[in-house]
Short mmCIF file of N, CA, C and O in Angstrom, two decimals:
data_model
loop_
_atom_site.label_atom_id
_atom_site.label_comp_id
_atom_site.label_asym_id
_atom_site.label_seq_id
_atom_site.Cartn_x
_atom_site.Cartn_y
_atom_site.Cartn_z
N UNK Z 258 -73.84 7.40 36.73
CA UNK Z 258 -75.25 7.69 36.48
C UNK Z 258 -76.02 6.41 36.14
O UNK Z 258 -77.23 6.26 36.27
N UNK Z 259 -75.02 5.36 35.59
CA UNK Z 259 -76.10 4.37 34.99
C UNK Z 259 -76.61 3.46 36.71
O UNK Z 259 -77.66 2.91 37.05
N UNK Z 260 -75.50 3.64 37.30
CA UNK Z 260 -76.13 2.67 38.67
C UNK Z 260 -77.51 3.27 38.97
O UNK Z 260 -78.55 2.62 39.04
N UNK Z 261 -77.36 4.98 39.21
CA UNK Z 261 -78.83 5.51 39.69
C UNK Z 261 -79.78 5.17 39.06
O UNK Z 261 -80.95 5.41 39.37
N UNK Z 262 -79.34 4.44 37.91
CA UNK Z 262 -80.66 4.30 37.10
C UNK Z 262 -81.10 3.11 37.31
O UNK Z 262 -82.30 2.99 37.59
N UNK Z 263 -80.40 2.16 37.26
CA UNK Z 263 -80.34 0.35 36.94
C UNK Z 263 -80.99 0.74 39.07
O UNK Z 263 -82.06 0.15 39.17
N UNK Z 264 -80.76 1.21 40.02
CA UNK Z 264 -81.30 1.28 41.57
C UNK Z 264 -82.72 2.04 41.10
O UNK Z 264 -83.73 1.43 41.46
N UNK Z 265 -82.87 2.84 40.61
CA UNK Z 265 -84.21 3.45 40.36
C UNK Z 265 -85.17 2.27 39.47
O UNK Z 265 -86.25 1.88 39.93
N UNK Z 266 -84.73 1.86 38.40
CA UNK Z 266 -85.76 1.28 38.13
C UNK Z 266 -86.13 -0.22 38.59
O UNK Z 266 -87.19 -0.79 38.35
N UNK Z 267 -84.79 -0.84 39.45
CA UNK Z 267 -85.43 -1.75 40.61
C UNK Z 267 -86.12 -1.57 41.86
O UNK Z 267 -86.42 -2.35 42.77
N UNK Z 268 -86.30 -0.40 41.67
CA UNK Z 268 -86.61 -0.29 43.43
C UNK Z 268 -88.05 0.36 42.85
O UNK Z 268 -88.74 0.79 43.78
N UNK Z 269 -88.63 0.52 41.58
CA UNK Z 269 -89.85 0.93 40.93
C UNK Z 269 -90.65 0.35 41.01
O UNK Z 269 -91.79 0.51 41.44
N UNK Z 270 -89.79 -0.91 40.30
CA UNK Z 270 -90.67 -1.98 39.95
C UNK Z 270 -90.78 -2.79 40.74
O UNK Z 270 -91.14 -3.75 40.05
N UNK Z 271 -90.72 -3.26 42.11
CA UNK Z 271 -90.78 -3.92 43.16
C UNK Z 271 -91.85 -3.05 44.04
O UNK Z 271 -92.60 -3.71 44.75
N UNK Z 272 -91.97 -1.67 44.05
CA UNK Z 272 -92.58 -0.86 44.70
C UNK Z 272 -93.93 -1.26 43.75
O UNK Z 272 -94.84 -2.00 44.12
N UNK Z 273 -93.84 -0.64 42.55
CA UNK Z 273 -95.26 -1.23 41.32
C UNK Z 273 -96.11 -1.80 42.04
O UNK Z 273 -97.23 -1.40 42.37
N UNK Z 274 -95.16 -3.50 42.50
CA UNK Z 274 -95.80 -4.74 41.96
C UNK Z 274 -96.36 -5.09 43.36
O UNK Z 274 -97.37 -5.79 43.48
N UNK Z 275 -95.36 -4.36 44.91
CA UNK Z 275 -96.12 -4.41 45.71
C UNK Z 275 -97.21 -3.50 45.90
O UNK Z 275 -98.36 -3.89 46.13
N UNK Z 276 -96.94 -2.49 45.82
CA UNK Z 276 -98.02 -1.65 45.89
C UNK Z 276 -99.55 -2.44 45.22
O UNK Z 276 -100.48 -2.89 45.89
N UNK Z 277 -99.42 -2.42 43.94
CA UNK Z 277 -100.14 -2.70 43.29
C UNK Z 277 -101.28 -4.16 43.97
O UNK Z 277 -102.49 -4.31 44.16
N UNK Z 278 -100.68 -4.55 44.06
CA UNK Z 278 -101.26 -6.08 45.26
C UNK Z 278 -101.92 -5.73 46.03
O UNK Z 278 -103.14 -5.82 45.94
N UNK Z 279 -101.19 -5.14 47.19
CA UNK Z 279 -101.39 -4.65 48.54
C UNK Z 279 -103.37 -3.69 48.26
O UNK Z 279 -104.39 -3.83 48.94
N UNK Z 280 -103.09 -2.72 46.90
CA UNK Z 280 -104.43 -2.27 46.82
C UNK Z 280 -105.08 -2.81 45.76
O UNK Z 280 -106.00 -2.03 45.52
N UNK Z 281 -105.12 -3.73 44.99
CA UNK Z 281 -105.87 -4.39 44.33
C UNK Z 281 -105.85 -5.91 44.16
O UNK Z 281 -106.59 -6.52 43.39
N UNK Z 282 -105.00 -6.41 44.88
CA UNK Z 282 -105.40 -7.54 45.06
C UNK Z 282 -105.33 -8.49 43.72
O UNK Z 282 -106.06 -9.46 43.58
N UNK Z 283 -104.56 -8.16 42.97
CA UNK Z 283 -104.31 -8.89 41.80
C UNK Z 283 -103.41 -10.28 41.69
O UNK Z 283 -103.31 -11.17 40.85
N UNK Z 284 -103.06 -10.12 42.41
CA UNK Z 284 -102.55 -11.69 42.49
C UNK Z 284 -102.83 -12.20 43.97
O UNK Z 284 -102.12 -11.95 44.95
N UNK Z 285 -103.94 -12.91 43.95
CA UNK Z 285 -104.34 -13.52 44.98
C UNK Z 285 -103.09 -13.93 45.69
O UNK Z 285 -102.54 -13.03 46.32
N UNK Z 286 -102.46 -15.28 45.72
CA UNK Z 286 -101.86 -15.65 46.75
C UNK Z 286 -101.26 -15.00 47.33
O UNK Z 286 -101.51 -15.11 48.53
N UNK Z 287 -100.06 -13.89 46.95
CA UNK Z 287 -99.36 -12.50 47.60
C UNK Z 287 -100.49 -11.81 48.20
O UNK Z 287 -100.35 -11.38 49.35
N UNK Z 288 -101.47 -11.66 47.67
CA UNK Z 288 -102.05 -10.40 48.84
C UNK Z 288 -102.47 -11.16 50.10
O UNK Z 288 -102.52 -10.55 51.17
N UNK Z 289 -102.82 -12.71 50.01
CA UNK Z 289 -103.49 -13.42 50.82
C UNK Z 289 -102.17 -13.63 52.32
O UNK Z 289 -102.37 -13.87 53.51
N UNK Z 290 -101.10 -13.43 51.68
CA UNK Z 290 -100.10 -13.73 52.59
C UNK Z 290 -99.64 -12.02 52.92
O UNK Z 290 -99.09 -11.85 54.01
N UNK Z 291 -99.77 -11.19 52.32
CA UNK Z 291 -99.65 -9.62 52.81
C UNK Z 291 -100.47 -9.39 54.31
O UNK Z 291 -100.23 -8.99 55.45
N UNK Z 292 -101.89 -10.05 53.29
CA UNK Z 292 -102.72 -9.96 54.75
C UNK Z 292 -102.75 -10.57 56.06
O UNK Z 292 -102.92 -10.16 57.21
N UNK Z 293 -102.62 -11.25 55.74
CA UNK Z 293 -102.67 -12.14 57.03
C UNK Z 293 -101.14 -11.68 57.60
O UNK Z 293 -100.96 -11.97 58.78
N UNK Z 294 -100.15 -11.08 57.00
CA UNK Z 294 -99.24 -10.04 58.28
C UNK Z 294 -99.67 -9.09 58.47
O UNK Z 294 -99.29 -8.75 59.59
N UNK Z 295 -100.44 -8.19 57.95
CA UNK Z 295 -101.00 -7.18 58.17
C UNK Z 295 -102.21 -7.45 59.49
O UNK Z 295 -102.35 -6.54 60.31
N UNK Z 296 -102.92 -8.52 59.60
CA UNK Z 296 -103.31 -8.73 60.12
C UNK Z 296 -103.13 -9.36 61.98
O UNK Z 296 -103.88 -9.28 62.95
N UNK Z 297 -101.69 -10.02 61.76
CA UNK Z 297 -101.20 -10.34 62.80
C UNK Z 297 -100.39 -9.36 63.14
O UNK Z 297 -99.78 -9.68 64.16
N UNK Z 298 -100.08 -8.19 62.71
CA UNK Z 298 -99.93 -7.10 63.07
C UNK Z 298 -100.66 -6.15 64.29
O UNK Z 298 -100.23 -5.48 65.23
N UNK Z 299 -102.18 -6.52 63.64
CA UNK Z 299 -103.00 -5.86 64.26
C UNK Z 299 -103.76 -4.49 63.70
O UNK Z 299 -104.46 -3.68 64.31
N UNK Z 300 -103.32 -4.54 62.15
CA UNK Z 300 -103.72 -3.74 61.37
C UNK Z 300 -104.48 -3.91 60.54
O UNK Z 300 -104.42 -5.13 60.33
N UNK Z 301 -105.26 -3.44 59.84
CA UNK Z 301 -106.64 -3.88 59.17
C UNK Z 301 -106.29 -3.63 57.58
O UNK Z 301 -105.34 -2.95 57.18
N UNK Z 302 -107.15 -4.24 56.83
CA UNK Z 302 -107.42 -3.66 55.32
C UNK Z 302 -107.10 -2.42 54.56
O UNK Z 302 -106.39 -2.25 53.57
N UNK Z 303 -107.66 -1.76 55.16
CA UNK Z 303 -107.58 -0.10 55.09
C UNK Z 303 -105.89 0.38 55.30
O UNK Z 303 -105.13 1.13 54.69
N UNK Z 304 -105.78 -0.40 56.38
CA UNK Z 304 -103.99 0.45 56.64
C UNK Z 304 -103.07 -0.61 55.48
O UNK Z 304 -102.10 -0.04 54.97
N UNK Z 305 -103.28 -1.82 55.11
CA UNK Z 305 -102.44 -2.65 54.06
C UNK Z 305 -102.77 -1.92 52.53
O UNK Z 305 -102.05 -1.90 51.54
N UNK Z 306 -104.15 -1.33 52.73
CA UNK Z 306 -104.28 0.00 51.04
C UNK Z 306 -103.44 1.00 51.05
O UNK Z 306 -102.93 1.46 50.03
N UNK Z 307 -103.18 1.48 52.38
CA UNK Z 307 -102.76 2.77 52.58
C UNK Z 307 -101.00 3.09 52.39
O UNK Z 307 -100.37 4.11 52.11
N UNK Z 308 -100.63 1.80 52.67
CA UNK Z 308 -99.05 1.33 52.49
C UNK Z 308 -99.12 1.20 51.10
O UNK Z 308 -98.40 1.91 50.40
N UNK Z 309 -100.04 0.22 50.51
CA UNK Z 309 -99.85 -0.09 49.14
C UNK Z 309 -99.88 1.33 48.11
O UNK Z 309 -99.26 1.29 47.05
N UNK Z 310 -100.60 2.51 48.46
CA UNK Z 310 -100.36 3.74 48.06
C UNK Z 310 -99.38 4.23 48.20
O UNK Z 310 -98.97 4.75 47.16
N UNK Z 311 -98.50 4.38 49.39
CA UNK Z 311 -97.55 4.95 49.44
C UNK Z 311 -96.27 4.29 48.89
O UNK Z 311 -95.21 4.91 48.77
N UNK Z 312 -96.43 2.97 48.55
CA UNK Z 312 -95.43 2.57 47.80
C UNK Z 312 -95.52 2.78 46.13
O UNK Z 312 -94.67 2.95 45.25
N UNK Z 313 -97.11 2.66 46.16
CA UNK Z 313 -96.79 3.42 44.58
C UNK Z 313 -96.42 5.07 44.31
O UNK Z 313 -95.79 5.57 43.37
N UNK Z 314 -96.83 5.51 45.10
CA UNK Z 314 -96.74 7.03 45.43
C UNK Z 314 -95.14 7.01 45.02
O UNK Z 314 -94.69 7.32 43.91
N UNK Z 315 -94.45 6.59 46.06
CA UNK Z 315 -92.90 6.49 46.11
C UNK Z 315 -92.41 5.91 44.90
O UNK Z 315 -91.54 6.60 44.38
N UNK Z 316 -92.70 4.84 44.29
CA UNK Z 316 -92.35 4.83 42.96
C UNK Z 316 -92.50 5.26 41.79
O UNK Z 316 -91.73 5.14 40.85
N UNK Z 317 -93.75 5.88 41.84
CA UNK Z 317 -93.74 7.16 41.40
C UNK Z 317 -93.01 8.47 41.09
O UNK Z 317 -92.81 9.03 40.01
N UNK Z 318 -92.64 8.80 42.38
CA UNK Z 318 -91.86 9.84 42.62
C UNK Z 318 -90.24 9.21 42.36
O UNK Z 318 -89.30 9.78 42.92
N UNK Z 319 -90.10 8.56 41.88
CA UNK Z 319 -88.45 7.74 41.47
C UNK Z 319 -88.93 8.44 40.34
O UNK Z 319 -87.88 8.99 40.00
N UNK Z 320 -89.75 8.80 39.55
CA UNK Z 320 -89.54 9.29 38.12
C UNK Z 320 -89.22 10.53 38.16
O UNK Z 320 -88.31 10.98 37.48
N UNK Z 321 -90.04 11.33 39.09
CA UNK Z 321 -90.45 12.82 38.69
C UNK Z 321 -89.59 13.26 39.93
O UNK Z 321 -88.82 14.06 39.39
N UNK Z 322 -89.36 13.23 40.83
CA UNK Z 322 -88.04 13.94 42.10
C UNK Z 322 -87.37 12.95 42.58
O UNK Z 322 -87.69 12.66 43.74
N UNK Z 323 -86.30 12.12 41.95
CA UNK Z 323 -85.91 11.02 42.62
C UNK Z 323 -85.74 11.02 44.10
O UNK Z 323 -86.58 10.39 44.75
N UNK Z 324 -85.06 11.46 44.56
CA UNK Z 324 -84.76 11.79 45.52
C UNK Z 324 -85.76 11.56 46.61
O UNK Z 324 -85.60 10.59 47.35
N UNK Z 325 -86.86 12.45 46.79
CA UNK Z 325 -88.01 12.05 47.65
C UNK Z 325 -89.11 11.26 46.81
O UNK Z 325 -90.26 11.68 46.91
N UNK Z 326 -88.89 10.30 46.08
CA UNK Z 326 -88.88 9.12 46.07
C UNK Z 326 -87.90 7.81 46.50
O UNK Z 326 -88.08 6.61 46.32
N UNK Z 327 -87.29 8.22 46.86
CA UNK Z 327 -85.79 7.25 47.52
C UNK Z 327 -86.16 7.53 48.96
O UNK Z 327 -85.91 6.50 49.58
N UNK Z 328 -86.57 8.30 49.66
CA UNK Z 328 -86.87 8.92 50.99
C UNK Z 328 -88.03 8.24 50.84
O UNK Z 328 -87.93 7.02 50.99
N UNK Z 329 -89.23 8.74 50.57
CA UNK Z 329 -90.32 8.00 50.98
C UNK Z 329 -90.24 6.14 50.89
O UNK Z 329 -90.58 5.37 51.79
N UNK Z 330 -89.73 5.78 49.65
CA UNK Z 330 -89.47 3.98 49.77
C UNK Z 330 -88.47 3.86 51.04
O UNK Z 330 -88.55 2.93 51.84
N UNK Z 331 -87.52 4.88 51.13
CA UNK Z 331 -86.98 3.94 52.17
C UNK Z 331 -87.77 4.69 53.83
O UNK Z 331 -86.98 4.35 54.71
N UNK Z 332 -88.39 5.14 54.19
CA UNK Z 332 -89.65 5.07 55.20
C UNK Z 332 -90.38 4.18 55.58
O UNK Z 332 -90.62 3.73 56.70
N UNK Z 333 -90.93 3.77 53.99
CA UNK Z 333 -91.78 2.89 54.15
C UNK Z 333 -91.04 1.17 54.47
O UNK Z 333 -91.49 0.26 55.16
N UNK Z 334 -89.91 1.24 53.74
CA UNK Z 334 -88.82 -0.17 54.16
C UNK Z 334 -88.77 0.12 55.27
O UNK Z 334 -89.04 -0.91 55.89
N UNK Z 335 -88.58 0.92 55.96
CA UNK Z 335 -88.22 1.17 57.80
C UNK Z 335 -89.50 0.98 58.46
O UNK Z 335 -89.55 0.04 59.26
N UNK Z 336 -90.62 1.75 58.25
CA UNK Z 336 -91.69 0.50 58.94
C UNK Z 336 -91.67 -0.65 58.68
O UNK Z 336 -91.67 -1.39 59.66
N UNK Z 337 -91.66 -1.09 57.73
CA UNK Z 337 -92.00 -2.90 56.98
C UNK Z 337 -90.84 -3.24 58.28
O UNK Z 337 -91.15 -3.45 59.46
N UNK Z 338 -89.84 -3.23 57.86
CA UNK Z 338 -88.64 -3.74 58.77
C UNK Z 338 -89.43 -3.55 60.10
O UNK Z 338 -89.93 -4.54 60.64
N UNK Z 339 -89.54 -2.24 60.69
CA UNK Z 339 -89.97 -2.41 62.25
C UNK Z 339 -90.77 -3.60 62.82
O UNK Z 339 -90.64 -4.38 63.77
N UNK Z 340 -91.88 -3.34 61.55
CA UNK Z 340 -93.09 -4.46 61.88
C UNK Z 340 -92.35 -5.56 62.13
O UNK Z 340 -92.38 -6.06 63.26
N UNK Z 341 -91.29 -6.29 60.76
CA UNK Z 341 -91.39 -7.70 60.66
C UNK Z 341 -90.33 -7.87 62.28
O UNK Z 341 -90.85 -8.46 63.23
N UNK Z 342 -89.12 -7.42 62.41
CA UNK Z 342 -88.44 -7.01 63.81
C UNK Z 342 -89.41 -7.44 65.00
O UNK Z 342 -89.10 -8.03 66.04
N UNK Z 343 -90.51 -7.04 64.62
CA UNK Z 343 -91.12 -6.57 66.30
C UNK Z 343 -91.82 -7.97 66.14
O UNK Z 343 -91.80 -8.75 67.09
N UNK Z 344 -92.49 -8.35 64.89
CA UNK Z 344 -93.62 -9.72 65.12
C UNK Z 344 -93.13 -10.72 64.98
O UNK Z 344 -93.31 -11.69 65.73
N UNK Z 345 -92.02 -10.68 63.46
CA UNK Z 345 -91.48 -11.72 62.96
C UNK Z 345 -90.33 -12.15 63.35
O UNK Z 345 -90.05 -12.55 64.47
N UNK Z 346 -89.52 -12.06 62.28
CA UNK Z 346 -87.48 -12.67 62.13
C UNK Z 346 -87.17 -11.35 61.41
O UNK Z 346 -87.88 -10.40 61.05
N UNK Z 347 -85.73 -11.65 61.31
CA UNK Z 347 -85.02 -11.03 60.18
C UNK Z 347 -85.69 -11.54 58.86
O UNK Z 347 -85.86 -10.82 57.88
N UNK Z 348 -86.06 -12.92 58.95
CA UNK Z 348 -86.32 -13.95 57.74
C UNK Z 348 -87.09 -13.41 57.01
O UNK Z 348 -86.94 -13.27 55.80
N UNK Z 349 -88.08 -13.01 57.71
CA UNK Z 349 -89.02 -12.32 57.01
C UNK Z 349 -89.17 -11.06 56.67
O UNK Z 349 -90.02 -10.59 55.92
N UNK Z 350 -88.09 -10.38 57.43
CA UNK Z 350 -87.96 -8.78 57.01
C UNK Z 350 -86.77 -8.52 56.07
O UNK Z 350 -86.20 -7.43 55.96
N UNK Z 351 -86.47 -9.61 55.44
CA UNK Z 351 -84.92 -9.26 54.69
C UNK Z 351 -85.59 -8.34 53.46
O UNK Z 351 -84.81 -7.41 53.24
N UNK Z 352 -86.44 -8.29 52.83
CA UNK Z 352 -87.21 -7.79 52.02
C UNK Z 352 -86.92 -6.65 52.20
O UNK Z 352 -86.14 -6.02 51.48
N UNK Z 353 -87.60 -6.11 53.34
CA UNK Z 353 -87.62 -4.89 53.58
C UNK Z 353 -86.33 -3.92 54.03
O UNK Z 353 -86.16 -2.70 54.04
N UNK Z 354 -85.54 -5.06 54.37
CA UNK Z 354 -84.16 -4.49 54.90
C UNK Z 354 -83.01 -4.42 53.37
O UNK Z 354 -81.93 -3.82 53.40
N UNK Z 355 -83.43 -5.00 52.37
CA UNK Z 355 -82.54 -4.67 51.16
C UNK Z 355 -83.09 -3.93 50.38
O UNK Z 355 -82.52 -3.39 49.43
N UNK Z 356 -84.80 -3.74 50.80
CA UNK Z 356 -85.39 -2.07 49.69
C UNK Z 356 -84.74 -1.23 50.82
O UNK Z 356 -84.32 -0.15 50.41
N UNK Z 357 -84.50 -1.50 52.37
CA UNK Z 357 -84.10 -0.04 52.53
C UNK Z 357 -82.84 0.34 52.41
O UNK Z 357 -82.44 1.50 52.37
N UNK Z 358 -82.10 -0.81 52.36
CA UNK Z 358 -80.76 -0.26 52.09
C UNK Z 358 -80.74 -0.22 50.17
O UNK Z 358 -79.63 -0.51 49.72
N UNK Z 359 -81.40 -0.02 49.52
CA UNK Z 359 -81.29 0.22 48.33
C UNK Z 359 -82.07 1.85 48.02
O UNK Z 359 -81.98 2.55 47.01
N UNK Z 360 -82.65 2.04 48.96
CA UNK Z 360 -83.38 3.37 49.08
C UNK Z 360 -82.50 3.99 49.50
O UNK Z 360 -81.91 4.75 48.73
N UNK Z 361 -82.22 3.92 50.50
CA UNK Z 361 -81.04 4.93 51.12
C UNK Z 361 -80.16 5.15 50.54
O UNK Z 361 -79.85 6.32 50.33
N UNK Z 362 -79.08 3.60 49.82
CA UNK Z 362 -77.88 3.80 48.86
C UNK Z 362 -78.32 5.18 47.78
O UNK Z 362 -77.72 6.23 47.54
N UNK Z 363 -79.64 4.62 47.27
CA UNK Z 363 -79.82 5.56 46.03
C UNK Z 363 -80.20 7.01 46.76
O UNK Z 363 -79.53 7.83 46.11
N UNK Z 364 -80.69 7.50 47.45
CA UNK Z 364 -80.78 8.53 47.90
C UNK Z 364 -79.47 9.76 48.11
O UNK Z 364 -79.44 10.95 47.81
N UNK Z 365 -78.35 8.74 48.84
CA UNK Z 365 -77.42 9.20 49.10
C UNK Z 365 -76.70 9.30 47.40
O UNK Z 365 -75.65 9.94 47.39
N UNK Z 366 -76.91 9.03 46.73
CA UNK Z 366 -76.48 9.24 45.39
C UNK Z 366 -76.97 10.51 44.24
O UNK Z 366 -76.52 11.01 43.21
N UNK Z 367 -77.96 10.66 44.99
CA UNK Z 367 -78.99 11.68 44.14
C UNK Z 367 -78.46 13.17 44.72
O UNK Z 367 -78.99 14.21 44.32
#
């Protein structure tokens, strides 16, 4: 039980801190570099808020139904990954490829 916990409250607080950026913009240089992939994406403002919700959403839900909170973060790691796959490297999607294999691990645990 203590792993589910010590995976839940890393995969919270990484969700938090992106989320949190992504829609408010609190630490300039991270959001400035969010955007501009979001942007070479081909996706706008609006859709980099809309992620940044659903990652707080999802960490969120690590408190109150773990479970589909472990499902929704790791969704949202599986787009991130698609994106960085399709535009970028691995290099740049490793991020997203160790929240999703930390989403999934914990999921499958719950």
């Amino acid at each position: 039980m203590m792993m589910v916990t010590v995976m839940s409250v890393v995969l919270g607080l990484f969700f938090v801190l992106a989320g949190s950026v992504k829609l408010l913009g609190w630490q300039k240089q991270v959001f400035e570099i969010q955007l501009a992939y979001f942007r070479s994406y081909g996706l706008s403002r609006r859709a980099m808020a809309m992620v940044g919700a659903l990652e707080l959403s999802g960490a969120a839900l690590l408190g109150l139904y773990p479970a589909a909170g472990a499902l929704l973060l790791a969704l949202v790691s599986a787009g991130a990954l698609s994106f960085h796959l399709r535009f970028d490297t691995l290099k740049e999607g490793a991020a997203a490829l160790m929240t999703l294999v930390l989403s999934l691990s914990l999921w499958s645990l719950l």
